[in-house]
PDB file of C-alpha atoms in Angstrom:
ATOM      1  CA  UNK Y1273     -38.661   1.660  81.503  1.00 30.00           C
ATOM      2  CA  UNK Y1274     -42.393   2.099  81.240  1.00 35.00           C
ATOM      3  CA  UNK Y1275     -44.893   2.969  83.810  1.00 38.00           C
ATOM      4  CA  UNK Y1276     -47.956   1.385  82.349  1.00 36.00           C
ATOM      5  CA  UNK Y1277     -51.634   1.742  83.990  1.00 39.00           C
ATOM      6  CA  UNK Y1278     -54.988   0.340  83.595  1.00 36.00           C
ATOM      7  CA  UNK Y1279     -58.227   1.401  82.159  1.00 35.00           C
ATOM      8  CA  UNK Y1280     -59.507   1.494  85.780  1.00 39.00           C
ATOM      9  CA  UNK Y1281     -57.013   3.763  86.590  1.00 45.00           C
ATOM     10  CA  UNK Y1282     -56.112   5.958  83.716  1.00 49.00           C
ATOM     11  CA  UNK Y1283     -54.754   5.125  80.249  1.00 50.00           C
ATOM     12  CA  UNK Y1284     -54.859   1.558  78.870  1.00 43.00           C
ATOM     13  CA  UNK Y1285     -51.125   1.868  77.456  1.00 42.00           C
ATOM     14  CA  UNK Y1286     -47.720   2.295  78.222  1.00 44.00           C
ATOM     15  CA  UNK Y1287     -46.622   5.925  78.613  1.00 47.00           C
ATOM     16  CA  UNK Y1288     -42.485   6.183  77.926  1.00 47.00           C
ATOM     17  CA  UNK Y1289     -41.837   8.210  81.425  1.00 51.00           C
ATOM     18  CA  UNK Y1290     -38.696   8.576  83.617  1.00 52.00           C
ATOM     19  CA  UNK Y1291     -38.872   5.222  85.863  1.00 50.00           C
ATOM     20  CA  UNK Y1292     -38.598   6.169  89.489  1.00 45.00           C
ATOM     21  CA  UNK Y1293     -37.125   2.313  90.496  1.00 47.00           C
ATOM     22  CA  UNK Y1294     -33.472   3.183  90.295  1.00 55.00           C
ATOM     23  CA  UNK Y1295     -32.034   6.381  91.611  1.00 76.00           C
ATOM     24  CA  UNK Y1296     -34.661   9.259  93.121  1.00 84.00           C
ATOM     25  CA  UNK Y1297     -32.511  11.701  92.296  1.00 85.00           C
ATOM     26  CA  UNK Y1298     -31.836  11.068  88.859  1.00 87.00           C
ATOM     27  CA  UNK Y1299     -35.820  10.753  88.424  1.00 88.00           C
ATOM     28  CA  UNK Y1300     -35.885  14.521  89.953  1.00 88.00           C
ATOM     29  CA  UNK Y1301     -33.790  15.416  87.582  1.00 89.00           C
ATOM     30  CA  UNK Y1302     -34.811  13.549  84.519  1.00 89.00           C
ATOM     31  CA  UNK Y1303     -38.242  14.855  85.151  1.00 89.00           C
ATOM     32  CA  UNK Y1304     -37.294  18.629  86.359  1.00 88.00           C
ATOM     33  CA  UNK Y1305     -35.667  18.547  82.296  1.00 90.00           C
ATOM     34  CA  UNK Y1306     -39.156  18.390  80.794  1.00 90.00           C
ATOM     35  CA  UNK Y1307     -40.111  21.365  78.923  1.00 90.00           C
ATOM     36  CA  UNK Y1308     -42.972  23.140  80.646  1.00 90.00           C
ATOM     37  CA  UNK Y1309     -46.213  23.918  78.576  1.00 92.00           C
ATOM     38  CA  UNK Y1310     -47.698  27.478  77.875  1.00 92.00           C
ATOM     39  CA  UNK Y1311     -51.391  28.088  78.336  1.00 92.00           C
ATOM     40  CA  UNK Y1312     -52.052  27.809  74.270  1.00 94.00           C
ATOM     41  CA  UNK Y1313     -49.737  24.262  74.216  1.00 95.00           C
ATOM     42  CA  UNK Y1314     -51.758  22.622  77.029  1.00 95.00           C
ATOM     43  CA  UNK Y1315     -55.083  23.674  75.987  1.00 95.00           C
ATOM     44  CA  UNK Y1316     -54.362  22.139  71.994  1.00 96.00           C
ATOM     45  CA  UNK Y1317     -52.960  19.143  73.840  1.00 96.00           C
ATOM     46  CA  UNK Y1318     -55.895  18.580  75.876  1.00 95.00           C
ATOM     47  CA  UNK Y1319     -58.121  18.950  72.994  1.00 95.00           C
ATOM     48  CA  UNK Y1320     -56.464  16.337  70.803  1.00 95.00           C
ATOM     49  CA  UNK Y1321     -56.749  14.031  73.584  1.00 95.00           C
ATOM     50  CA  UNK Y1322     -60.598  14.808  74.105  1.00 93.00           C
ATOM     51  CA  UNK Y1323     -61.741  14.871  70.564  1.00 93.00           C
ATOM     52  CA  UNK Y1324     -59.014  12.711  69.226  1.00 92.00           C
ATOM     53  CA  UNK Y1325     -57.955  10.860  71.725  1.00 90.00           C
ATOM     54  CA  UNK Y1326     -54.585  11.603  71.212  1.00 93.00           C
ATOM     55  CA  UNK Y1327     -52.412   9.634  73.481  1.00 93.00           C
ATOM     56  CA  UNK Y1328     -49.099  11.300  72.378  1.00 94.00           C
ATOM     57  CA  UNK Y1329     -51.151  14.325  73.883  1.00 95.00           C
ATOM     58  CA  UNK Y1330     -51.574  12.568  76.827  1.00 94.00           C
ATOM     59  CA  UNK Y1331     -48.336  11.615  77.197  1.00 94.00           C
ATOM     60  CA  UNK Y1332     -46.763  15.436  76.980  1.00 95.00           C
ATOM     61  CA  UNK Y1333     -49.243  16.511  79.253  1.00 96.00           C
ATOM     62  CA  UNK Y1334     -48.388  14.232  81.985  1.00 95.00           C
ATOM     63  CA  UNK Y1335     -44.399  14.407  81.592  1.00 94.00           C
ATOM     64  CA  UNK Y1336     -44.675  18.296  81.684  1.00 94.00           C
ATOM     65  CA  UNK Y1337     -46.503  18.277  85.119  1.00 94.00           C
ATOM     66  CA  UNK Y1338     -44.462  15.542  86.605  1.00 93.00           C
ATOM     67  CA  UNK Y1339     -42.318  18.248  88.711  1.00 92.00           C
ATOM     68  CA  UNK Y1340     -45.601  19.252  90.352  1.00 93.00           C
ATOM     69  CA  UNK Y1341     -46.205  15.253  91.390  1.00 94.00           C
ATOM     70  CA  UNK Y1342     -42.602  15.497  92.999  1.00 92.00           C
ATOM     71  CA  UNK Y1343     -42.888  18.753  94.998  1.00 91.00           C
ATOM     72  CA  UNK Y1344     -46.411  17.134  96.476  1.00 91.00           C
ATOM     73  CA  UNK Y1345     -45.113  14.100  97.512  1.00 91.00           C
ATOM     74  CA  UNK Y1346     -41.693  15.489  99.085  1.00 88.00           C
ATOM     75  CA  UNK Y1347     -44.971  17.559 101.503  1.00 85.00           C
ATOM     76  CA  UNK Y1348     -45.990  13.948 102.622  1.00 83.00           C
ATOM     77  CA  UNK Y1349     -41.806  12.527 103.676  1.00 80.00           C
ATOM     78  CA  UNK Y1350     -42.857  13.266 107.359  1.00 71.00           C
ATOM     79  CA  UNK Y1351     -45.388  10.168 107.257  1.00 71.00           C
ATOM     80  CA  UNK Y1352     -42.414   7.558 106.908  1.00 69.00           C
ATOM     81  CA  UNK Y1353     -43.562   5.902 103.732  1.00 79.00           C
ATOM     82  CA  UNK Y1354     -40.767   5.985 100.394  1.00 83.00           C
ATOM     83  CA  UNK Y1355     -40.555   8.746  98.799  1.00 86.00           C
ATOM     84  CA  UNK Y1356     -40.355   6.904  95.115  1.00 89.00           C
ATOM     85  CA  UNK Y1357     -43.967   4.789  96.170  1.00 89.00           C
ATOM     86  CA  UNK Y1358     -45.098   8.559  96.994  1.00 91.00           C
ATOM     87  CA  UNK Y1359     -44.177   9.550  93.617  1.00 93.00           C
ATOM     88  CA  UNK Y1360     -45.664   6.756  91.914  1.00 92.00           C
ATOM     89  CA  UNK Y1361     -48.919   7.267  93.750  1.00 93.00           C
ATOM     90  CA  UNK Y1362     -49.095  10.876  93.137  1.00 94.00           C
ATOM     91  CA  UNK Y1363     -48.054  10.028  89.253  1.00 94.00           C
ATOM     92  CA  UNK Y1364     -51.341   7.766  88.968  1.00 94.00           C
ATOM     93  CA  UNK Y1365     -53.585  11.084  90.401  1.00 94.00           C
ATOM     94  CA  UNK Y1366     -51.821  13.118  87.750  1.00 95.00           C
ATOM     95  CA  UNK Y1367     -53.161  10.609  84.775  1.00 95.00           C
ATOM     96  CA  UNK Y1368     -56.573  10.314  86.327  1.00 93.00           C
ATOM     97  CA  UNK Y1369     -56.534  14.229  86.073  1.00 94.00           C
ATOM     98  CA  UNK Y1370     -55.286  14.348  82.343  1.00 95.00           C
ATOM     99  CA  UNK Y1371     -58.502  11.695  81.860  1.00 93.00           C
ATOM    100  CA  UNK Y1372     -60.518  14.114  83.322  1.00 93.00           C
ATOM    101  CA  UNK Y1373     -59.337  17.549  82.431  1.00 93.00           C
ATOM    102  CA  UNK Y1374     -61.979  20.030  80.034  1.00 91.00           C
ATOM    103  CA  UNK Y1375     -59.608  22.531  78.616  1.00 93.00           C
ATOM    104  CA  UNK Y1376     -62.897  24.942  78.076  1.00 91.00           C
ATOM    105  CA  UNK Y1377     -63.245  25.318  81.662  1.00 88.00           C
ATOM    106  CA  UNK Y1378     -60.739  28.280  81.755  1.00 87.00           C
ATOM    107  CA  UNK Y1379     -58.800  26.708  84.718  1.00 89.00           C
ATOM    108  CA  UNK Y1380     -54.687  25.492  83.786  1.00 92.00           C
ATOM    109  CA  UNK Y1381     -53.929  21.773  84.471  1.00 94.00           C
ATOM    110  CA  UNK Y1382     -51.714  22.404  87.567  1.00 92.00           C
ATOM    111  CA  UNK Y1383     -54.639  23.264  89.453  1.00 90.00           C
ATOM    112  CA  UNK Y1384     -57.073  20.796  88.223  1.00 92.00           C
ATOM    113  CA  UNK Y1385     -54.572  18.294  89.105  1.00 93.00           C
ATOM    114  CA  UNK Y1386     -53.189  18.796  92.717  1.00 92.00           C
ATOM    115  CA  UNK Y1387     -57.066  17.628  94.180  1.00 90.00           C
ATOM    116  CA  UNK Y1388     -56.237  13.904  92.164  1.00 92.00           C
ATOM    117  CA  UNK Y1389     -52.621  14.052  92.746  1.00 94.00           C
ATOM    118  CA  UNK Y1390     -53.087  14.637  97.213  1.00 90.00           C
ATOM    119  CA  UNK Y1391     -56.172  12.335  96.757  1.00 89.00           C
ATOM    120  CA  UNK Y1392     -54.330   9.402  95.483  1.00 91.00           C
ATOM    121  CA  UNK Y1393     -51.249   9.973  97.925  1.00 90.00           C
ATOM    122  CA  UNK Y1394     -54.089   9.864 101.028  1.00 86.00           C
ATOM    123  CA  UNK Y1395     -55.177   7.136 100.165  1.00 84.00           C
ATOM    124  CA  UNK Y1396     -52.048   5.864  99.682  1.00 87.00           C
ATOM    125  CA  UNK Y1397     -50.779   6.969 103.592  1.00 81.00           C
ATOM    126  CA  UNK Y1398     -54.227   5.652 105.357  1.00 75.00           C
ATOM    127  CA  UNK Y1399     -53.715   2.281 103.545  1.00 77.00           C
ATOM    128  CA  UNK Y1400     -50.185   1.945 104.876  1.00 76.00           C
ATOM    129  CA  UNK Y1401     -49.188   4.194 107.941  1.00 61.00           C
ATOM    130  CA  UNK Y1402     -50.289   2.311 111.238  1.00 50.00           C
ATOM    131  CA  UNK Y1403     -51.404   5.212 112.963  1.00 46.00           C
ATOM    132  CA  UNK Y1404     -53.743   6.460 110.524  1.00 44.00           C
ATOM    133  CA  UNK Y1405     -55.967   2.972 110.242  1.00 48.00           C
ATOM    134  CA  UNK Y1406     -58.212   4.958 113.218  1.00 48.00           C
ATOM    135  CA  UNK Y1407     -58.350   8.107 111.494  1.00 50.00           C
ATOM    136  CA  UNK Y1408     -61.750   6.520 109.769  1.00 53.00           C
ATOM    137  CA  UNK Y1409     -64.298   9.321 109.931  1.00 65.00           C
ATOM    138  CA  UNK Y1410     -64.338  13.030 107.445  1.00 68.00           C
ATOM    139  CA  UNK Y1411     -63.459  14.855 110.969  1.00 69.00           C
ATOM    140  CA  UNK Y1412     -60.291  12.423 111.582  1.00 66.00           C
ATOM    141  CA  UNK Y1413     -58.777  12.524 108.277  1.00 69.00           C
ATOM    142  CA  UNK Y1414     -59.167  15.979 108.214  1.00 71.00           C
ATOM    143  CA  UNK Y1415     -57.074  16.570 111.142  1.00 72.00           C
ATOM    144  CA  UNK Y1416     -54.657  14.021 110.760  1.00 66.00           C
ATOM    145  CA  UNK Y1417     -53.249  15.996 106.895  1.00 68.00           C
ATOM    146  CA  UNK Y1418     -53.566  19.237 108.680  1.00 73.00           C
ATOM    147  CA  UNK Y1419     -53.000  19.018 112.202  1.00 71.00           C
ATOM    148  CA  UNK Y1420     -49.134  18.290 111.746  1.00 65.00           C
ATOM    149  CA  UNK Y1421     -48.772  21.643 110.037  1.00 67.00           C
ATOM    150  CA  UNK Y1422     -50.760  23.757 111.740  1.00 70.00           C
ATOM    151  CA  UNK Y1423     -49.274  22.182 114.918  1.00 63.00           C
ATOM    152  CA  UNK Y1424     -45.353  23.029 113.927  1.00 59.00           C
ATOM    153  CA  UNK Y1425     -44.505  26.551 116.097  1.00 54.00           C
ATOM    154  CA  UNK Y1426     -46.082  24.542 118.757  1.00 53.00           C
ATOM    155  CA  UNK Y1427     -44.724  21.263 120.594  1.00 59.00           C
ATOM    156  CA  UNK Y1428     -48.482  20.575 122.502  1.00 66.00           C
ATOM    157  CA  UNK Y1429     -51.137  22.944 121.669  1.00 73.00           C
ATOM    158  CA  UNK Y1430     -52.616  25.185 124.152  1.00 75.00           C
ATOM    159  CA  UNK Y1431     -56.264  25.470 124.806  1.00 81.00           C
ATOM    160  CA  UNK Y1432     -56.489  28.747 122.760  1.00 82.00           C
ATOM    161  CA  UNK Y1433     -54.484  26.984 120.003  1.00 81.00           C
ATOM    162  CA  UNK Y1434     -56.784  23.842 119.769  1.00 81.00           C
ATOM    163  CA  UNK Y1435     -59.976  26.116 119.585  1.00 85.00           C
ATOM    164  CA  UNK Y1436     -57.962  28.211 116.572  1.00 82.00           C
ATOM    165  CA  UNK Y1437     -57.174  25.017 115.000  1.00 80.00           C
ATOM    166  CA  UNK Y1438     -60.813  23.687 115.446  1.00 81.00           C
ATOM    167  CA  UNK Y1439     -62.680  26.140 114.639  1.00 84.00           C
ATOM    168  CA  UNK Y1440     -60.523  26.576 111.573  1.00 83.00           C
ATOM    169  CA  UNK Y1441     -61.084  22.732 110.297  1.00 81.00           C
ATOM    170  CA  UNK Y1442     -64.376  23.017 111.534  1.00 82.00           C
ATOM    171  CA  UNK Y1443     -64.307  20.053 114.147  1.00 82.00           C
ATOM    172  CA  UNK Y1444     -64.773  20.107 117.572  1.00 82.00           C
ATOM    173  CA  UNK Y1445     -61.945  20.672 120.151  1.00 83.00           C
ATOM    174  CA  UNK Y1446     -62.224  17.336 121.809  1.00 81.00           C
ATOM    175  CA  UNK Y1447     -61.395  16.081 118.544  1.00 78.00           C
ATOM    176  CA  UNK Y1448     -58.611  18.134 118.011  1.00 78.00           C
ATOM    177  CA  UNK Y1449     -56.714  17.189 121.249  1.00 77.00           C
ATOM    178  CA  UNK Y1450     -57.796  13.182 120.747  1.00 73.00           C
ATOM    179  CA  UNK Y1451     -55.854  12.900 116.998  1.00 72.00           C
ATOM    180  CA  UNK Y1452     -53.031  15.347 118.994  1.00 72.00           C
ATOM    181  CA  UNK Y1453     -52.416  12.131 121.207  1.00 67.00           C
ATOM    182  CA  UNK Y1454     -52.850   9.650 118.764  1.00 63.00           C
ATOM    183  CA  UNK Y1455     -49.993  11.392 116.622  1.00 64.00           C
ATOM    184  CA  UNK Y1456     -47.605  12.455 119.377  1.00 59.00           C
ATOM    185  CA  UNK Y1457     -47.784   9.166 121.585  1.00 51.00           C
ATOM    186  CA  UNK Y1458     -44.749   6.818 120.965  1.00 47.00           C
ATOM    187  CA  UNK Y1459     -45.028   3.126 120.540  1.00 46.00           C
ATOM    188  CA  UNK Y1460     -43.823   1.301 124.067  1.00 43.00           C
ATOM    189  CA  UNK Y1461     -43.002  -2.111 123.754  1.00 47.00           C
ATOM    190  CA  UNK Y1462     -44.696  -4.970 125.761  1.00 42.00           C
ATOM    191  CA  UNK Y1463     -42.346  -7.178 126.136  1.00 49.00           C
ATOM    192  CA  UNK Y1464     -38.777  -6.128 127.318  1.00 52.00           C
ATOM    193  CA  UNK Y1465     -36.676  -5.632 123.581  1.00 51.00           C
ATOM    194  CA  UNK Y1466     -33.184  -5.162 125.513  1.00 52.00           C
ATOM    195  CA  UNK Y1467     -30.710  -4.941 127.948  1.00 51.00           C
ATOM    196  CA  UNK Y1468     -31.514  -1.611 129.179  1.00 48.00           C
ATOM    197  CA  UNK Y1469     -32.489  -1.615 132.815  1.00 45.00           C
ATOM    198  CA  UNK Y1470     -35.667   0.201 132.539  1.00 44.00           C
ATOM    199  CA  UNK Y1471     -37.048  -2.558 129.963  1.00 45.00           C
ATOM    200  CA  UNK Y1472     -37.183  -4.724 133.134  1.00 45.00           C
ATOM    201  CA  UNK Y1473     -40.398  -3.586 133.694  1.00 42.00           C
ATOM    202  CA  UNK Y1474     -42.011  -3.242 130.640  1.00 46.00           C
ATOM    203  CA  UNK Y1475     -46.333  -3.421 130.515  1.00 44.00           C
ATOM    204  CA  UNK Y1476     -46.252  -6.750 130.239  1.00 42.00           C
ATOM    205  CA  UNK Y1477     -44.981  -7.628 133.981  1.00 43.00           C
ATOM    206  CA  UNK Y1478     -48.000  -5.382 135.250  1.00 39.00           C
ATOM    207  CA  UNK Y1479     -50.609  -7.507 133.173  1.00 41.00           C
ATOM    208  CA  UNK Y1480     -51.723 -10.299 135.270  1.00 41.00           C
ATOM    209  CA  UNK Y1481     -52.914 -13.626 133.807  1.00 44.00           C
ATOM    210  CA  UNK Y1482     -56.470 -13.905 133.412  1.00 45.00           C
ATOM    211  CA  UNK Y1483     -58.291 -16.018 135.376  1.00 46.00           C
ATOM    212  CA  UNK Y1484     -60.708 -17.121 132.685  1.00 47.00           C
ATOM    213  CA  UNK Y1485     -58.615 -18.397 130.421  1.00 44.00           C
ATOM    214  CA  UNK Y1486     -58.280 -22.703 130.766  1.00 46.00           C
ATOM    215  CA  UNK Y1487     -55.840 -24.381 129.221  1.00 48.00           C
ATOM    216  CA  UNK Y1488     -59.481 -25.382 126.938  1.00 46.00           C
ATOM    217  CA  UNK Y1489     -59.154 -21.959 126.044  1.00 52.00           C
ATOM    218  CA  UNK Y1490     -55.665 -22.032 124.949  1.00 53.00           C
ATOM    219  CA  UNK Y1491     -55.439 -24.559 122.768  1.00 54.00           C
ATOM    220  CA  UNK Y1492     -58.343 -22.996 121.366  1.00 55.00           C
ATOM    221  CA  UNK Y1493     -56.488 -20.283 120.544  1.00 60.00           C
ATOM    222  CA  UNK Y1494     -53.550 -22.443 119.203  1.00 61.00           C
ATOM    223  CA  UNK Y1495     -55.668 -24.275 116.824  1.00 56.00           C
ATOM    224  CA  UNK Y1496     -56.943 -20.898 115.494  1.00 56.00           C
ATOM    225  CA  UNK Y1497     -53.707 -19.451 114.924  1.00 62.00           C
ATOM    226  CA  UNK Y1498     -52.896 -23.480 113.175  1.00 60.00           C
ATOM    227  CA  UNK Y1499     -55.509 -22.929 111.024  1.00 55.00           C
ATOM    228  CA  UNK Y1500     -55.013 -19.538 110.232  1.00 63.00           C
ATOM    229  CA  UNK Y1501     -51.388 -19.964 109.320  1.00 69.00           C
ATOM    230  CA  UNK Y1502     -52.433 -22.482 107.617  1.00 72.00           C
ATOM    231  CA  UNK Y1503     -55.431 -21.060 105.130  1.00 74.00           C
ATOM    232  CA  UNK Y1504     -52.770 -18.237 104.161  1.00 80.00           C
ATOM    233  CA  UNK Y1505     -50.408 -20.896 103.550  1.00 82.00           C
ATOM    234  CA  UNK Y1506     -52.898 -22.414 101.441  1.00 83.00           C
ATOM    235  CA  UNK Y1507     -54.029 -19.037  99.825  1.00 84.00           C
ATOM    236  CA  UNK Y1508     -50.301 -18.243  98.805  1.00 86.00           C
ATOM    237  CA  UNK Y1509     -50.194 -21.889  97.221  1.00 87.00           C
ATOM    238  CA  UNK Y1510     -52.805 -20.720  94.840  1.00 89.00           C
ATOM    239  CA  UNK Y1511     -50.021 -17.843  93.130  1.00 92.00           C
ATOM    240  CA  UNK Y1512     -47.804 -18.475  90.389  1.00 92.00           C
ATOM    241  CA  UNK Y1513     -43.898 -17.814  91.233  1.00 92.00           C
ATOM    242  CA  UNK Y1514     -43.511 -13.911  91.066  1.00 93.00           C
ATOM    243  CA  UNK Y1515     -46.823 -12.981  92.542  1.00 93.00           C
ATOM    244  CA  UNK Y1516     -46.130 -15.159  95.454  1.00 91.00           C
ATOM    245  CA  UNK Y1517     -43.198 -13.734  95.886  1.00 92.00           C
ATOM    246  CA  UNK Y1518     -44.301 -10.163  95.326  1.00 92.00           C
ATOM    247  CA  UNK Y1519     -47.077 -10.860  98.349  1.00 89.00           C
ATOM    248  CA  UNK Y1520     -43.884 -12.203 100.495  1.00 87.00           C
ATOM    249  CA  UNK Y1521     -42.022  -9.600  99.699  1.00 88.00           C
ATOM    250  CA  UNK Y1522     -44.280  -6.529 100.525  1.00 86.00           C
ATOM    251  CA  UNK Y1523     -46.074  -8.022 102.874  1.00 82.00           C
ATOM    252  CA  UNK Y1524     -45.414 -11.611 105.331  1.00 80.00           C
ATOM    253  CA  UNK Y1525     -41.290 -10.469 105.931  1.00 74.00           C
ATOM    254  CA  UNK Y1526     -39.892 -12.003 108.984  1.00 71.00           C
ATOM    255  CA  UNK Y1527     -39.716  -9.580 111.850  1.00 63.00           C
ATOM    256  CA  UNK Y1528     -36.809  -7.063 111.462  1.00 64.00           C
ATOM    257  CA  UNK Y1529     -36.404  -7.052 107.870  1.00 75.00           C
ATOM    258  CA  UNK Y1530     -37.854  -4.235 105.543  1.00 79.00           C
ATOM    259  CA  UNK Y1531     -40.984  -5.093 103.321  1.00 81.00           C
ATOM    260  CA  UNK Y1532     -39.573  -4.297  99.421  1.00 86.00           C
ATOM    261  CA  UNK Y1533     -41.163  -0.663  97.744  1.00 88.00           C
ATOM    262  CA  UNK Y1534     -43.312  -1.623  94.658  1.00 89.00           C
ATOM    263  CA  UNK Y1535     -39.623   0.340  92.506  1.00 89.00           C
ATOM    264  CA  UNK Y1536     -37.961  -2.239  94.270  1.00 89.00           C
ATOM    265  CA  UNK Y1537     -39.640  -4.876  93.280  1.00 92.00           C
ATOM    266  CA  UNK Y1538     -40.087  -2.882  89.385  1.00 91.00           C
ATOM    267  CA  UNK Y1539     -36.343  -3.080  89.266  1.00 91.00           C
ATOM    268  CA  UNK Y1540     -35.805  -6.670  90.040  1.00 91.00           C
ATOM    269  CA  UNK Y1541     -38.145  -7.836  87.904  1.00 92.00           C
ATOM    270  CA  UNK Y1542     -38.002  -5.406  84.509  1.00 92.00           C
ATOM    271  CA  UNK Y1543     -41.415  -4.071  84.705  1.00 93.00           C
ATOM    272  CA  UNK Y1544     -43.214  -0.546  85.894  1.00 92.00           C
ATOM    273  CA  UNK Y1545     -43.961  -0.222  89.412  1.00 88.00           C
ATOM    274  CA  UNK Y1546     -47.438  -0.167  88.392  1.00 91.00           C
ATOM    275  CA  UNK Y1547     -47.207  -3.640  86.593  1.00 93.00           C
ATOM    276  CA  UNK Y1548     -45.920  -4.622  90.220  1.00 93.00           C
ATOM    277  CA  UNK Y1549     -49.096  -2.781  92.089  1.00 90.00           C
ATOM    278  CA  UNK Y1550     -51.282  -4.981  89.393  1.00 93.00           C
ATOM    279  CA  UNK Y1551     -49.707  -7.848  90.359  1.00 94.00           C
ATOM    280  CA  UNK Y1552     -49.967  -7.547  93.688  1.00 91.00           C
ATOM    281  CA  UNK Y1553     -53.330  -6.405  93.239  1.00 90.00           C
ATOM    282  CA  UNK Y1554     -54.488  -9.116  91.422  1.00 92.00           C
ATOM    283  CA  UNK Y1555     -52.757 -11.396  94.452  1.00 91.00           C
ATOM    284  CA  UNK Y1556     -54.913 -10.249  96.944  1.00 88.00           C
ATOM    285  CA  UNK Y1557     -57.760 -10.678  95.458  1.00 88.00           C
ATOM    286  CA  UNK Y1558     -57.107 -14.396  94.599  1.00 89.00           C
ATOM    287  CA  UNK Y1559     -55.978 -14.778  98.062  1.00 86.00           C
ATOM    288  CA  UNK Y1560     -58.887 -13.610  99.529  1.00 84.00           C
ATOM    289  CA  UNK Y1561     -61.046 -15.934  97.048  1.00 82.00           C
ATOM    290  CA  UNK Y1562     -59.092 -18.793  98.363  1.00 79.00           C
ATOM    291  CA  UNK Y1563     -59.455 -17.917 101.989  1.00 73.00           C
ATOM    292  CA  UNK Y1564     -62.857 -17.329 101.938  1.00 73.00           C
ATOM    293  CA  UNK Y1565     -63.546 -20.874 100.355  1.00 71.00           C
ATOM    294  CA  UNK Y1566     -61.601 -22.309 102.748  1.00 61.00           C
ATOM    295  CA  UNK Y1567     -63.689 -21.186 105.359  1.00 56.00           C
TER     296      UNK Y1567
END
């Protein structure tokens, strides 16, 4: 299988590379067997691929520094997300980096590339953990890829430790203990979830009914959520077969069933994971064309 990419994003062809959709751990190991590259190899390489644009160069570049895209996203497991979409994330960093690597600099390939490969995987994890969608400003994302580590001999950090680990991100302490909380604090249900006695009184027996809102109000509300139900329906109506069922899939699932990983999804359907991304990609963006006409 292929994993092809985009101009946008790195090459405009299809590179041959181990396919992450089936088993992880034969991917590992298919892509631990690539030969590694000596100093004098990766700088020709690079060279053909700048002058000549050599994509075979390209290619043996990429496959020999796959290894290094593994071991970075196995750093990121704790955040819940698969490891394979992880992989694939870090694997599109790693071809930006080949795009943009100058072999005269004096500086090897593995370190040019871990800055694209960790910047591809966070943006990866703030586009899809729920916790991280407040971690908006420099200070916040900062803290939330460090604070975890820097946290670990610890299980709450004292006062001395959140001025250490301030002053060494260079944030302010108040900031510190705020993204502690955020990334401690559980999830508590509103609504009772089971039989347990304690669930009895769950939050949402201690919120009283407002006063202000009429039954006007209500079916207000209702007719937003109609129409809003509806315009999505209407958006999806707009996608041929497999996107629609790609948006479905990753994203509308019924409550208690698992959204499907973009390999997933690559498998099913005999293309890259990256087609699948495109796809999906391409979805949205027609969806949100439809919606907004609609409007």
């Amino acid at each position: 299988m292929s994993l092809a990419l985009s101009t946008k994003n790195a090459f405009p062809v299809s590179f041959p590379l181990p396919s992450a959709a089936g088993s992880i751990e034969a991917y590992v190991q298919a892509a631990n067997r690539m030969p590694m590259l000596s100093e004098a190899e990766e700088v020709s390489l690079a060279r053909r691929f700048r002058d000549e644009e050599d994509l075979e160069a390209a290619r043996r570049l990429i496959l020999s520094h796959m290894r290094l895209v593994i071991a970075i996203a196995r750093g990121y497991l704790g955040y819940g997300l698969p490891h394979a979409d992880l992989i694939q994330e870090g694997n599109i960093g790693l071809m930006k980096a080949v795009k943009r690597f100058d072999p005269e600099r004096g500086v090897r390939l593995v370190s040019f590339a871990m800055h694209w490969i960790k910047a591809e995987i966070h943006e990866y994890i703030l586009k899809n953990w729920r916790l991280v969608k407040i971690a908006t400003t420099k200070a916040q994302r900062k803290l939330f890829f460090n604070l975890r580590s820097m946290k670990a001999s610890f299980s709450t950090l004292g006062p001395e430790q959140v001025k250490e680990v301030a002053r060494t991100l260079g944030v302010k302490p108040e900031e510190v203990v705020e993204m502690e909380t955020r990334m401690s604090g559980g999830d508590i249900a509103l609504e009772p979830t089971g039989e347990d006695e304690e669930e009895r009184y769950a939050p949402i027996a201690y919120l009283a009914a407002s006063e202000t809102v009429e039954p006007s109000m209500q079916l207000e509300r209702k007719e937003y959520d109609r129409l809003q139900d509806e315009g999505i329906k209407g958006a999806l109506a707009t996608l041929d077969d497999r996107s629609r069922t790609i948006i479905q899939r990753r994203w509308l699932v019924e409550d208690g069933e698992e959204t499907a990983t973009l390999h997933e999804l690559a498998a099913e359907y005999g293309v890259s994971a990256e087609r699948i991304r495109q796809i999906e990609a391409k979805a949205m963006q027609k969806m949100k064309g439809a919606l907004a006409a609609a409007m």
